[in-house]
CSV table of C-alpha atoms in Angstrom, one decimal:
chain,number,residue,atom,x,y,z
A,954,MET,CA,0.0,0.0,0.0
A,955,LYS,CA,2.8,2.3,0.7
A,956,LEU,CA,4.5,1.6,-2.2
A,957,LEU,CA,1.2,2.1,-4.5
A,958,TYR,CA,0.9,5.7,-2.3
A,959,LYS,CA,4.5,6.7,-3.5
A,960,MET,CA,4.0,5.7,-7.2
A,961,LEU,CA,1.1,7.9,-7.5
A,962,THR,CA,1.5,11.5,-8.7
A,963,PRO,CA,-0.8,14.1,-7.9
A,964,MET,CA,-2.9,15.8,-10.8
A,965,ASP,CA,-2.6,19.6,-11.3
A,966,SER,CA,-5.9,19.9,-13.1
A,967,PHE,CA,-9.6,18.6,-13.3
A,968,CYS,CA,-10.8,16.9,-16.8
A,969,CYS,CA,-7.6,18.3,-18.3
A,970,GLY,CA,-8.1,22.1,-18.0
A,971,CYS,CA,-10.2,23.0,-15.0
A,972,SER,CA,-8.7,23.4,-11.6
A,973,LEU,CA,-8.8,20.8,-8.9
A,974,ASP,CA,-11.0,23.4,-6.9
A,975,SER,CA,-13.4,23.7,-9.4
A,976,GLY,CA,-13.6,19.7,-9.7
A,977,ILE,CA,-14.0,19.4,-6.0
A,978,ARG,CA,-16.8,21.9,-6.0
A,979,CYS,CA,-18.6,19.7,-8.9
A,980,ILE,CA,-18.1,16.6,-6.4
A,981,LEU,CA,-19.4,18.1,-3.8
A,982,THR,CA,-22.6,19.6,-5.5
A,983,TYR,CA,-23.3,16.1,-6.5
A,984,TYR,CA,-23.2,14.9,-2.8
A,985,THR,CA,-24.9,17.8,-1.6
A,986,VAL,CA,-27.7,17.5,-4.0
A,987,GLN,CA,-28.0,13.7,-3.4
A,988,ALA,CA,-28.1,14.0,0.3
A,989,ILE,CA,-30.8,16.9,0.2
A,990,PHE,CA,-32.7,14.7,-2.5
A,991,TYR,CA,-32.8,11.5,-0.1
A,992,ILE,CA,-34.1,13.6,3.0
A,993,LEU,CA,-36.9,15.4,1.0
A,994,VAL,CA,-38.0,11.8,-0.3
A,995,VAL,CA,-38.2,10.8,3.2
A,996,PHE,CA,-39.9,14.0,4.4
A,997,PHE,CA,-42.6,14.0,1.8
A,998,SER,CA,-43.2,10.3,1.4
A,999,VAL,CA,-43.3,9.8,5.2
A,1000,VAL,CA,-43.8,12.9,6.9
A,1001,MET,CA,-46.2,14.5,4.6
A,1002,ASP,CA,-47.6,11.2,3.1
A,1003,MET,CA,-47.4,12.1,-0.7
A,1004,LYS,CA,-46.5,10.2,-3.7
A,1005,VAL,CA,-42.9,11.1,-4.8
A,1006,TRP,CA,-40.0,9.2,-6.7
A,1007,PHE,CA,-38.7,6.1,-4.7
A,1008,SER,CA,-42.0,6.5,-2.2
A,1009,GLU,CA,-42.7,2.8,-3.0
A,1010,MET,CA,-39.7,1.8,-1.2
A,1011,PRO,CA,-39.8,0.0,2.0
A,1012,ALA,CA,-39.9,2.5,5.1
A,1013,SER,CA,-36.8,0.8,6.3
A,1014,THR,CA,-34.8,1.5,3.1
A,1015,GLN,CA,-36.1,5.2,3.1
A,1016,ALA,CA,-35.1,5.5,6.7
A,1017,ILE,CA,-31.6,4.2,6.3
A,1018,ARG,CA,-31.2,6.5,3.2
A,1019,CYS,CA,-32.2,9.3,5.3
A,1020,GLY,CA,-30.0,8.5,8.2
A,1021,LEU,CA,-26.9,8.0,6.0
A,1022,ALA,CA,-27.6,11.3,4.0
A,1023,LEU,CA,-28.1,13.3,7.4
A,1024,ALA,CA,-24.8,11.3,8.7
A,1025,SER,CA,-23.1,12.6,5.7
A,1026,SER,CA,-23.7,16.2,5.9
A,1027,PRO,CA,-21.0,17.1,8.6
A,1028,PHE,CA,-18.2,15.4,6.3
A,1029,ILE,CA,-19.5,17.5,3.0
A,1030,ALA,CA,-19.8,20.5,5.0
A,1031,ALA,CA,-16.1,19.9,6.0
A,1032,GLY,CA,-15.3,19.4,2.1
A,1033,TRP,CA,-16.9,22.6,1.5
A,1034,SER,CA,-14.9,24.4,4.1
A,1035,GLY,CA,-11.9,22.6,2.9
A,1036,VAL,CA,-12.1,23.9,-0.8
A,1037,THR,CA,-13.2,27.4,0.4
A,1038,TYR,CA,-10.8,28.4,2.9
A,1039,LYS,CA,-7.9,25.8,1.5
A,1040,ILE,CA,-7.8,23.9,4.8
A,1041,GLU,CA,-5.8,20.6,4.4
A,1042,ALA,CA,-7.4,18.8,7.5
A,1043,HIS,CA,-11.0,19.6,6.4
A,1044,LEU,CA,-10.6,18.1,3.1
A,1045,ARG,CA,-9.0,15.2,4.6
A,1046,ILE,CA,-12.2,14.5,6.5
A,1047,PHE,CA,-13.9,14.5,3.2
A,1048,GLN,CA,-11.6,12.3,1.4
A,1049,THR,CA,-12.1,9.7,4.1
A,1050,TRP,CA,-15.8,9.8,3.9
A,1051,LEU,CA,-15.4,9.5,0.1
A,1052,LEU,CA,-13.1,6.7,0.3
A,1053,ALA,CA,-15.7,5.1,2.6
A,1054,SER,CA,-18.4,6.0,0.7
A,1055,VAL,CA,-17.1,4.5,-2.6
A,1056,SER,CA,-15.9,1.5,-0.9
A,1057,LEU,CA,-19.4,0.7,0.4
A,1058,ASP,CA,-21.3,1.6,-2.5
A,1059,THR,CA,-18.7,-0.7,-4.8
A,1060,VAL,CA,-19.0,-3.9,-2.6
A,1061,LEU,CA,-22.9,-3.6,-2.5
A,1062,MET,CA,-23.1,-3.0,-6.4
A,1063,PHE,CA,-21.1,-5.7,-7.1
A,1064,VAL,CA,-22.9,-7.9,-4.5
A,1065,ALA,CA,-26.4,-7.1,-6.6
A,1066,LEU,CA,-24.5,-8.0,-9.8
A,1067,LEU,CA,-23.6,-11.4,-8.7
A,1068,GLY,CA,-27.4,-12.0,-7.4
A,1069,THR,CA,-28.5,-11.2,-11.1
A,1070,GLY,CA,-27.6,-14.2,-12.9
A,1071,CYS,CA,-29.7,-15.4,-15.8
A,1072,SER,CA,-31.0,-18.3,-13.5
A,1073,ALA,CA,-32.1,-15.9,-10.9
A,1074,LEU,CA,-34.2,-14.1,-13.2
A,1075,SER,CA,-37.5,-14.8,-14.5
A,1076,GLY,CA,-38.8,-13.9,-18.3
A,1077,PHE,CA,-35.4,-15.1,-20.0
A,1078,ASN,CA,-36.8,-18.9,-20.9
A,1079,GLY,CA,-38.5,-18.0,-24.1
A,1080,ALA,CA,-37.2,-17.4,-27.4
A,1081,GLY,CA,-34.3,-14.7,-27.4
A,1082,GLY,CA,-33.9,-15.4,-23.8
A,1083,ALA,CA,-30.5,-15.9,-23.7
A,1084,TYR,CA,-30.0,-12.7,-25.9
A,1085,ALA,CA,-31.7,-10.4,-23.5
A,1086,CYS,CA,-30.0,-11.8,-20.5
A,1087,GLY,CA,-26.6,-11.5,-22.0
A,1088,ALA,CA,-27.6,-7.7,-22.9
A,1089,LEU,CA,-28.9,-7.1,-19.6
A,1090,GLN,CA,-25.7,-8.6,-17.9
A,1091,ALA,CA,-23.4,-6.6,-20.4
A,1092,PHE,CA,-25.4,-3.2,-19.6
A,1093,ASN,CA,-25.0,-3.8,-15.8
A,1094,TRP,CA,-21.2,-4.9,-15.7
A,1095,THR,CA,-20.5,-1.9,-17.9
A,1096,TYR,CA,-22.5,0.6,-15.7
A,1097,THR,CA,-20.8,-0.7,-12.5
A,1098,GLY,CA,-17.4,-0.3,-14.2
A,1099,LEU,CA,-17.8,3.3,-15.4
A,1100,TRP,CA,-19.4,4.4,-12.1
A,1101,THR,CA,-16.2,2.8,-10.4
A,1102,ALA,CA,-13.9,4.4,-12.6
A,1103,THR,CA,-15.5,7.8,-12.3
A,1104,SER,CA,-16.0,7.6,-8.4
A,1105,LEU,CA,-12.2,6.5,-8.1
A,1106,TYR,CA,-11.2,9.3,-10.4
A,1107,CYS,CA,-13.3,11.7,-8.1
A,1108,LEU,CA,-11.1,10.3,-5.1
A,1109,TYR,CA,-8.1,10.9,-7.1
A,1110,ILE,CA,-9.0,14.4,-7.4
A,1111,VAL,CA,-9.4,15.1,-3.8
A,1112,TRP,CA,-6.3,13.5,-2.6
A,1113,SER,CA,-4.3,15.3,-5.2
A,1114,ARG,CA,-5.7,18.7,-3.8
A,1115,CYS,CA,-5.1,17.4,-0.4
A,1116,GLU,CA,-1.6,16.6,-1.4
A,1117,GLU,CA,-1.2,20.1,-3.1
A,1118,LEU,CA,-2.0,21.9,0.1
A,1119,LYS,CA,0.3,19.3,2.2
A,1120,VAL,CA,3.3,20.9,0.4
A,1121,ILE,CA,2.3,24.4,0.5
A,1122,ASP,CA,5.1,26.4,2.8
A,1123,THR,CA,4.8,29.3,4.7
A,1124,GLU,CA,6.7,31.2,2.2
A,1125,SER,CA,4.1,30.6,-0.4
A,1126,SER,CA,1.6,31.6,2.4
A,1127,PHE,CA,3.3,34.9,3.5
A,1128,LYS,CA,3.9,35.7,-0.3
A,1129,GLY,CA,0.1,35.6,-0.7
A,1130,MET,CA,-0.3,37.8,2.6
A,1131,LEU,CA,1.9,40.4,0.9
A,1132,ASP,CA,0.4,40.2,-2.0
A,1133,ARG,CA,-3.1,40.9,-0.7
A,1134,SER,CA,-1.5,43.8,1.6
A,1135,PHE,CA,0.1,45.3,-1.4
A,1136,ALA,CA,-3.2,45.2,-3.5
A,1137,SER,CA,-5.0,46.7,-0.3
A,1138,GLU,CA,-2.4,49.7,-0.3
A,1139,LYS,CA,-2.9,50.2,-4.0
A,1140,ALA,CA,-6.7,50.5,-3.8
A,1141,ASN,CA,-6.0,53.2,-0.9
A,1142,LEU,CA,-3.7,55.1,-2.7
A,1143,LYS,CA,-6.5,55.3,-5.6
A,1144,LYS,CA,-8.6,56.7,-3.0
A,1145,GLY,CA,-6.2,59.1,-1.4
A,1146,LEU,CA,-6.1,57.1,1.9
A,1147,GLN,CA,-2.4,56.2,2.3
A,1148,TYR,CA,-1.8,58.1,5.2
A,1149,THR,CA,-4.1,59.0,8.3
A,1150,GLY,CA,-5.5,61.9,8.0
A,1151,PHE,CA,-6.2,64.7,11.3
A,1152,PHE,CA,-6.6,62.2,14.2
A,1153,GLY,CA,-7.2,59.2,11.9
A,1154,LEU,CA,-9.9,61.5,10.0
A,1155,GLY,CA,-10.2,63.6,7.2
A,1156,ASP,CA,-8.4,64.1,4.2
A,1157,ALA,CA,-5.1,62.2,3.5
A,1158,ALA,CA,-1.7,64.1,4.6
A,1159,PRO,CA,0.1,65.8,1.5
A,1160,PRO,CA,3.8,64.3,0.9
A,1161,ALA,CA,6.7,66.4,2.4
A,1162,ARG,CA,8.4,69.0,0.2
A,1163,PRO,CA,11.7,71.0,0.3
A,1164,VAL,CA,11.9,74.5,1.4
A,1165,VAL,CA,13.2,75.7,-1.8
A,1166,TYR,CA,11.2,74.6,-4.3
A,1167,GLY,CA,12.9,72.0,-6.7
A,1168,SER,CA,15.9,71.9,-4.6
A,1169,LEU,CA,17.4,68.6,-3.2
A,1170,ALA,CA,19.8,70.1,-0.7
A,1171,SER,CA,17.2,71.9,1.5
A,1172,PRO,CA,15.6,70.6,4.2
A,1173,VAL,CA,12.2,69.3,3.9
A,1174,PHE,CA,9.2,70.0,5.9
A,1175,HIS,CA,6.5,67.3,6.5
A,1176,GLY,CA,3.0,67.5,5.1
A,1177,SER,CA,0.1,68.7,7.3
A,1178,ASN,CA,-3.6,68.3,7.6
A,1179,GLY,CA,-6.0,70.7,7.4
A,1180,ILE,CA,-8.7,71.1,10.1
A,1181,PHE,CA,-12.1,72.4,10.0
A,1182,GLY,CA,-12.5,70.9,6.3
A,1183,ARG,CA,-10.2,73.6,5.0
A,1184,ARG,CA,-12.8,75.9,4.9
A,1185,GLN,CA,-12.2,77.9,7.7
A,1186,HIS,CA,-9.1,79.2,9.7
A,1187,GLU,CA,-9.3,81.2,12.7
A,1188,MET,CA,-6.2,83.7,13.3
A,1189,GLN,CA,-7.3,84.9,16.7
A,1190,PHE,CA,-6.2,83.7,19.8
A,1191,PRO,CA,-8.1,83.0,21.9
A,1192,PRO,CA,-10.6,82.2,19.3
A,1193,PRO,CA,-14.0,84.2,19.9
A,1194,GLY,CA,-17.0,82.5,21.1
A,1195,PRO,CA,-20.1,81.3,19.1
């Protein structure tokens, strides 16, 4: 198992062009819709006593499906948190749940296929029965193979993103923080908010200028902030009353 783990190479794209995050969001959307669907089927068929899809199934089967859907909700939520905020631990939780779900579904599907032999099915004893049974068996095995391959590919995508988050070092994380800081400072420059105004309020302070205009040798005086909105300037001291 460790040798196979070392031989696997993480992928860098989903479906030969999309990002890994986009692929994981598609996977999470599928499982989210599936869980909500199972819960709503039980609610409308059992609680509201309405005829909906799969309402003819036994109540015990519907209850098991609803319970599994509710139990899967925290793991799906962890997956959404991991892919949104780039948290490896949360995405690992979803990966573990996805592995267990795919393994259980694969075992159940193969058990069901083994129990659908031509001898166990009725209606294939007449003319053309062998052909019909063979076509049904070919369709079932083809569908199971495609479903298994797709599930393993989705699991591989989630694992690849987890491995990518695992190797991200602190240098790249700090670089991202610096990039966001520079972008924020650039946006503030466009708004004229690079420096703090008077007591943290008001307009931005003008830059420092030399005493002699255009001279690089003369000392500079720092910029100052206007008060009273730069519309009034009282020269008398003490200032007159209102």
